[in-house]
mmCIF file of N, CA and C in Angstrom:
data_model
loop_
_atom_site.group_PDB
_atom_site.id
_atom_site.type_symbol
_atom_site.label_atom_id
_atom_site.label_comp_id
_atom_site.label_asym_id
_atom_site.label_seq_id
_atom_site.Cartn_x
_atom_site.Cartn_y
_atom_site.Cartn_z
ATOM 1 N N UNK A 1 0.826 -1.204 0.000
ATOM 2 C CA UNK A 1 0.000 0.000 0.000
ATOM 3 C C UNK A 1 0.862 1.256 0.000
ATOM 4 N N UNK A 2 2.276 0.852 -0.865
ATOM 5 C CA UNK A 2 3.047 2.123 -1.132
ATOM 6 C C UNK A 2 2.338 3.034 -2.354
ATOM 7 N N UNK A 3 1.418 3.830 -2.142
ATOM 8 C CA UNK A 3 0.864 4.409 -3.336
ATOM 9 C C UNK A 3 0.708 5.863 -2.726
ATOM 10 N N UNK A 4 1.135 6.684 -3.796
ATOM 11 C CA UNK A 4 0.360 8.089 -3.805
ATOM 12 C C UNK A 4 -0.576 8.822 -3.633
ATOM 13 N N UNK A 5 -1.216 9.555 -2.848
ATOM 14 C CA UNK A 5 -2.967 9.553 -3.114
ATOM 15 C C UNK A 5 -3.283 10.454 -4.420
ATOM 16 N N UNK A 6 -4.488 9.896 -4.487
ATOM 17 C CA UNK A 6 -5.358 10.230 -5.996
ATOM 18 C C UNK A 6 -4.805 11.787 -6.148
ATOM 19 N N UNK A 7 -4.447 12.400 -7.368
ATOM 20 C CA UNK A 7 -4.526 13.387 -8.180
ATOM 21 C C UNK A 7 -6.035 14.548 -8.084
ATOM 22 N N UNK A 8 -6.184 15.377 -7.410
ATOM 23 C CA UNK A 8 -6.931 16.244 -7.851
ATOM 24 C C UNK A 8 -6.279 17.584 -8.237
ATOM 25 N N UNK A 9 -7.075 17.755 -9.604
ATOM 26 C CA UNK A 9 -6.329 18.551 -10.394
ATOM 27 C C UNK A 9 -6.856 20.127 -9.418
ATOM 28 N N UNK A 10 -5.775 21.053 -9.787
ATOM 29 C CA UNK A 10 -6.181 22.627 -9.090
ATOM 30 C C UNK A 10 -6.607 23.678 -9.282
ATOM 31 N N UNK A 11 -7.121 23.208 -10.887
ATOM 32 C CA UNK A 11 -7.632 24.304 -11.478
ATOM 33 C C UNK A 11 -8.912 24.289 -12.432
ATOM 34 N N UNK A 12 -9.896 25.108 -12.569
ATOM 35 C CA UNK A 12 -11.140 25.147 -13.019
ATOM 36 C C UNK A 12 -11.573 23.838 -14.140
ATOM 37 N N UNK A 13 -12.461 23.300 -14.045
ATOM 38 C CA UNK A 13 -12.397 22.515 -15.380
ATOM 39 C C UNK A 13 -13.427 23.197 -16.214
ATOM 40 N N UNK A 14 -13.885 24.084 -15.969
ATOM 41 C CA UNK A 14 -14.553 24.975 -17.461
ATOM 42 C C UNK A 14 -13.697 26.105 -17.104
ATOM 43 N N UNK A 15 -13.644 26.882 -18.475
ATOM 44 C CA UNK A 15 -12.465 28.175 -18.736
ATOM 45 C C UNK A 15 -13.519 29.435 -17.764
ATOM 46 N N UNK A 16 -12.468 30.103 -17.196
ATOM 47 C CA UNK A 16 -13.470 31.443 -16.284
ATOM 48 C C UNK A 16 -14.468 32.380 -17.639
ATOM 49 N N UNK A 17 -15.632 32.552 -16.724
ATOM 50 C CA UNK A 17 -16.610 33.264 -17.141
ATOM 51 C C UNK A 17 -16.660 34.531 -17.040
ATOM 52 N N UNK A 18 -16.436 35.687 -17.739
ATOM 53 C CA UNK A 18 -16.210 36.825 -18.390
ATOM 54 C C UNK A 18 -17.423 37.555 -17.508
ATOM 55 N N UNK A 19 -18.614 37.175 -17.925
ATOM 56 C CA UNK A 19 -19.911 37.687 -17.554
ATOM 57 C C UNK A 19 -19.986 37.561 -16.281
ATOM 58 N N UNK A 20 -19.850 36.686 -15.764
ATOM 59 C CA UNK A 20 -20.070 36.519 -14.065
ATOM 60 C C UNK A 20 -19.436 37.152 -13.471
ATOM 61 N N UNK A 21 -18.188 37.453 -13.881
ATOM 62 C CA UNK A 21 -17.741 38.778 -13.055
ATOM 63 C C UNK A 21 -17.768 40.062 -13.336
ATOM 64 N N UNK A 22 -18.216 40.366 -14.118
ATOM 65 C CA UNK A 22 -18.797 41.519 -14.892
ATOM 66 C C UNK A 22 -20.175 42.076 -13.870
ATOM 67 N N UNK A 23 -20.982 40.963 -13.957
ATOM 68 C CA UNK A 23 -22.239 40.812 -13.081
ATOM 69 C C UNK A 23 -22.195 40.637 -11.675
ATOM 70 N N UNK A 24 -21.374 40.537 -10.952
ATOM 71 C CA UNK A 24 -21.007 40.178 -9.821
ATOM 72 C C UNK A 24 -20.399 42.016 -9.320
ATOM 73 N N UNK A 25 -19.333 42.534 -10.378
ATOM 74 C CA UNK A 25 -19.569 43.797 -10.228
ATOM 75 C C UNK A 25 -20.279 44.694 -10.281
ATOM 76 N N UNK A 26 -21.589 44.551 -10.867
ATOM 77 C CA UNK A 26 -22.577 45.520 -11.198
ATOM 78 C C UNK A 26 -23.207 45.341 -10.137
ATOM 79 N N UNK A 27 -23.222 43.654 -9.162
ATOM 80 C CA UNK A 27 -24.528 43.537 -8.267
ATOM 81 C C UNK A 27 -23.472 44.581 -7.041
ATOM 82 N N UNK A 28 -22.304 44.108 -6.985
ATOM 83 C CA UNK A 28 -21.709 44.643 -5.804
ATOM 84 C C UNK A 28 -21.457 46.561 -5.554
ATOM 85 N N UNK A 29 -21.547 46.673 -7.208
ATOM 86 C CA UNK A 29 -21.758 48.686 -7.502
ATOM 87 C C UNK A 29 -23.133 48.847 -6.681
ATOM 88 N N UNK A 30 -23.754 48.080 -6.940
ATOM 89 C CA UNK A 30 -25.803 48.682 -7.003
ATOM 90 C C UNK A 30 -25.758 48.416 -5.577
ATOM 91 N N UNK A 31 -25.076 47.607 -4.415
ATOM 92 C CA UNK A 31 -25.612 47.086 -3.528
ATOM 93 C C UNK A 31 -24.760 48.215 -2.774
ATOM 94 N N UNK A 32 -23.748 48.965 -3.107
ATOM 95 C CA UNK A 32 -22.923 49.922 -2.164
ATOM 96 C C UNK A 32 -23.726 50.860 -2.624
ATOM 97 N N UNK A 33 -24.162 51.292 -3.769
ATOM 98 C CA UNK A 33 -24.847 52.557 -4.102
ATOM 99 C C UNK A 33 -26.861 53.005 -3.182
ATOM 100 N N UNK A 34 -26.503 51.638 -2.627
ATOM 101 C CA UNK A 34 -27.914 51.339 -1.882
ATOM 102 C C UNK A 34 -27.600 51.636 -1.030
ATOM 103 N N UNK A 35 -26.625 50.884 -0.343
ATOM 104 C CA UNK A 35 -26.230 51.271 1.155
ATOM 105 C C UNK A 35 -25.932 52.710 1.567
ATOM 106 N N UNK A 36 -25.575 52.928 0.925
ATOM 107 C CA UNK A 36 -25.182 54.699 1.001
ATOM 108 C C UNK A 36 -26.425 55.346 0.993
ATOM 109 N N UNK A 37 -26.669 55.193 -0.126
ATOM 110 C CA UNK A 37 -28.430 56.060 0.120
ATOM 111 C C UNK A 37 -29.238 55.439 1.393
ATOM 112 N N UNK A 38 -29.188 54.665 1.996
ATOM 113 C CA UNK A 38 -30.239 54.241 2.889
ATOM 114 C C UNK A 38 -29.262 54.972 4.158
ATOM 115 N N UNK A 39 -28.042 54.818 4.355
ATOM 116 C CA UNK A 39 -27.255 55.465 5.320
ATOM 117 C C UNK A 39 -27.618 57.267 5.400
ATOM 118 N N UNK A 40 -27.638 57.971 3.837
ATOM 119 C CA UNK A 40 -27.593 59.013 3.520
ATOM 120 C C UNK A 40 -29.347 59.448 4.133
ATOM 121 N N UNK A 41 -30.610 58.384 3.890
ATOM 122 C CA UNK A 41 -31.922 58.422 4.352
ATOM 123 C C UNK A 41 -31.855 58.456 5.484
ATOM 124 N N UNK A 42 -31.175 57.615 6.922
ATOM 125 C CA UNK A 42 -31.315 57.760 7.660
ATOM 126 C C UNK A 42 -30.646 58.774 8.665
ATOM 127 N N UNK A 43 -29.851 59.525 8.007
ATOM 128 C CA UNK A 43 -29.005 60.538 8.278
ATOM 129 C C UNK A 43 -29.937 61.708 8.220
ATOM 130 N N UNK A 44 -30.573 61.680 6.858
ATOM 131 C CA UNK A 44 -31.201 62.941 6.711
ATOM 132 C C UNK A 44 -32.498 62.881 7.834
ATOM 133 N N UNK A 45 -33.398 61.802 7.868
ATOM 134 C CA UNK A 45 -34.419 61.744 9.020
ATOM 135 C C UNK A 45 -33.871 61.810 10.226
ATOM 136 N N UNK A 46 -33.272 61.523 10.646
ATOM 137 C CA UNK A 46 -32.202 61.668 12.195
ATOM 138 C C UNK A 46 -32.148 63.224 12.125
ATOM 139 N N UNK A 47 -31.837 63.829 11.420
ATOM 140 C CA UNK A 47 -31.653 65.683 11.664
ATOM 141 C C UNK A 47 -32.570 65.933 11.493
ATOM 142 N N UNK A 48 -33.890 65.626 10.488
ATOM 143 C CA UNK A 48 -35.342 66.440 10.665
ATOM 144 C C UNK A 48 -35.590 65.874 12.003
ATOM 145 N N UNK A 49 -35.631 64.856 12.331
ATOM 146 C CA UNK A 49 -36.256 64.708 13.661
ATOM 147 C C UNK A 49 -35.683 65.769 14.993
ATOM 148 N N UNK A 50 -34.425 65.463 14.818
ATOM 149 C CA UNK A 50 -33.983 66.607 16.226
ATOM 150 C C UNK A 50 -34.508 68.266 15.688
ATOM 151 N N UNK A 51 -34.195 68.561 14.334
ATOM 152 C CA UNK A 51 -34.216 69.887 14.528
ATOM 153 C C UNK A 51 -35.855 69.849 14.377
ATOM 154 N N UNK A 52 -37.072 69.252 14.189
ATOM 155 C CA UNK A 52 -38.782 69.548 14.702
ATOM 156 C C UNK A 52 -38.830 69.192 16.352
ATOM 157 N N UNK A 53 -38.121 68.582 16.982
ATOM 158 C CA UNK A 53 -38.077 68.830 18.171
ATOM 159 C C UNK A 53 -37.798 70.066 18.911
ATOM 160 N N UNK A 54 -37.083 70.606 18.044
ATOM 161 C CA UNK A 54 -36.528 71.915 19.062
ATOM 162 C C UNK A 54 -36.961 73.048 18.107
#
């Protein structure tokens, strides 16, 4: 039982996909460009609220 263990190869067996990361950047642009605005929404309601308080 002098043997090597099995061969798994280390690299993709279909060639990388162009589009998927293309798309993967657009989801990850749109999802920071969200976050910001919802940060930027709750920023802006946080100051109407204090300054109709006073």
């Amino acid at each position: 039982m002098n043997r090597p263990p099995p061969y798994f190869p280390q690299n993709q067996l279909s060639p990388p996909n162009d589009k998927r990361y293309r798309n993967f950047k657009i989801i990850v642009g749109v999802l920071a460009v969200v976050l910001v605005a919802i940060l930027g929404a709750v920023g802006y309601g946080l100051y109407y609220l204090i300054s109709s308080m006073f």
